[in-house]
Amino acid sequence: MPLTIRVNGAPHAVDADRDTPLLYVLRNDLELNGPKFGCGLGECGACTVLIDEVPARACVIPVRAVEHREVTTLEGLGTLEQPGVMQQAFIDRQAVQCGYCINGMIMTAHALVMRNPAITADDVKRALQFNLCRCGTHLEIVEAVLLAARRWQERLALGPGVPAAATQEVTRAKVDAEA
């Protein structure tokens, strides 16, 4: 009996066992390649999606758990022609190397900024501490999230954006790392 799940704003009937990991349904049945298979244990974050706007590890969540809930994948944030705010910030700050962990980083960061766009570099680091990456673009990732937060604040007319001290902290760390 097919299950109906809502992904990126649209209902999808999927013919999968109710205990199938959501990640498999997203990738194999719906052909969404944003969420990646990393560890398969919910520890690395490569498979992060939003379920009702909360970051969740799709590799350990059975598809039955998302019936009557909204799932958002990387593809639901924007398109190639019009990337979402967070996606564009990652592009602008060149915060990607291999790209494998970036889905999880973007999804987790998007949820953080949607909860409260007035964030600091420390807020970003705390939010992303369980998203594993070995490429070395950590400073650029923090810069990208802060840039997206500023852009959201401007969009929402909340004021000048992320405190300058947060951006300066990241810039100082980047200069120190390059020295």
mmCIF file of N, CA and C in Angstrom, residues 58 63 82 87 90 98 105-106 142 145 149-150 177:
data_model
loop_
_atom_site.group_PDB
_atom_site.id
_atom_site.type_symbol
_atom_site.label_atom_id
_atom_site.label_comp_id
_atom_site.label_asym_id
_atom_site.label_seq_id
_atom_site.Cartn_x
_atom_site.Cartn_y
_atom_site.Cartn_z
ATOM 1 N N ALA A 58 18.048 11.833 7.680
ATOM 2 C CA ALA A 58 17.150 10.998 6.880
ATOM 3 C C ALA A 58 17.576 9.539 6.805
ATOM 4 N N VAL A 63 10.456 6.028 6.742
ATOM 5 C CA VAL A 63 9.572 6.855 5.931
ATOM 6 C C VAL A 63 8.196 7.027 6.587
ATOM 7 N N GLN A 82 17.775 30.047 -9.530
ATOM 8 C CA GLN A 82 17.495 30.928 -8.401
ATOM 9 C C GLN A 82 17.774 30.203 -7.092
ATOM 10 N N GLN A 87 21.868 28.935 0.044
ATOM 11 C CA GLN A 87 22.641 28.364 -1.059
ATOM 12 C C GLN A 87 23.495 29.436 -1.735
ATOM 13 N N PHE A 90 26.549 30.374 0.301
ATOM 14 C CA PHE A 90 27.620 29.388 0.199
ATOM 15 C C PHE A 90 28.370 29.549 -1.127
ATOM 16 N N CYS A 98 34.656 19.550 -1.649
ATOM 17 C CA CYS A 98 34.182 18.327 -2.309
ATOM 18 C C CYS A 98 32.660 18.330 -2.470
ATOM 19 N N MET A 105 25.196 20.771 5.878
ATOM 20 C CA MET A 105 25.575 22.083 6.414
ATOM 21 C C MET A 105 24.521 23.127 6.052
ATOM 22 N N ILE A 106 24.150 23.153 4.785
ATOM 23 C CA ILE A 106 23.170 24.149 4.325
ATOM 24 C C ILE A 106 21.817 23.946 5.001
ATOM 25 N N VAL A 142 31.253 29.255 7.961
ATOM 26 C CA VAL A 142 30.745 30.182 8.976
ATOM 27 C C VAL A 142 30.454 31.536 8.338
ATOM 28 N N VAL A 145 27.162 31.350 6.354
ATOM 29 C CA VAL A 145 25.961 31.340 7.194
ATOM 30 C C VAL A 145 25.699 32.745 7.744
ATOM 31 N N ALA A 149 22.451 35.064 7.044
ATOM 32 C CA ALA A 149 21.685 35.658 8.148
ATOM 33 C C ALA A 149 21.505 37.155 7.935
ATOM 34 N N ARG A 150 22.575 37.831 7.518
ATOM 35 C CA ARG A 150 22.459 39.277 7.240
ATOM 36 C C ARG A 150 21.451 39.524 6.134
ATOM 37 N N ALA A 177 44.720 31.830 10.262
ATOM 38 C CA ALA A 177 44.907 30.500 9.696
ATOM 39 C C ALA A 177 45.801 30.555 8.452
#
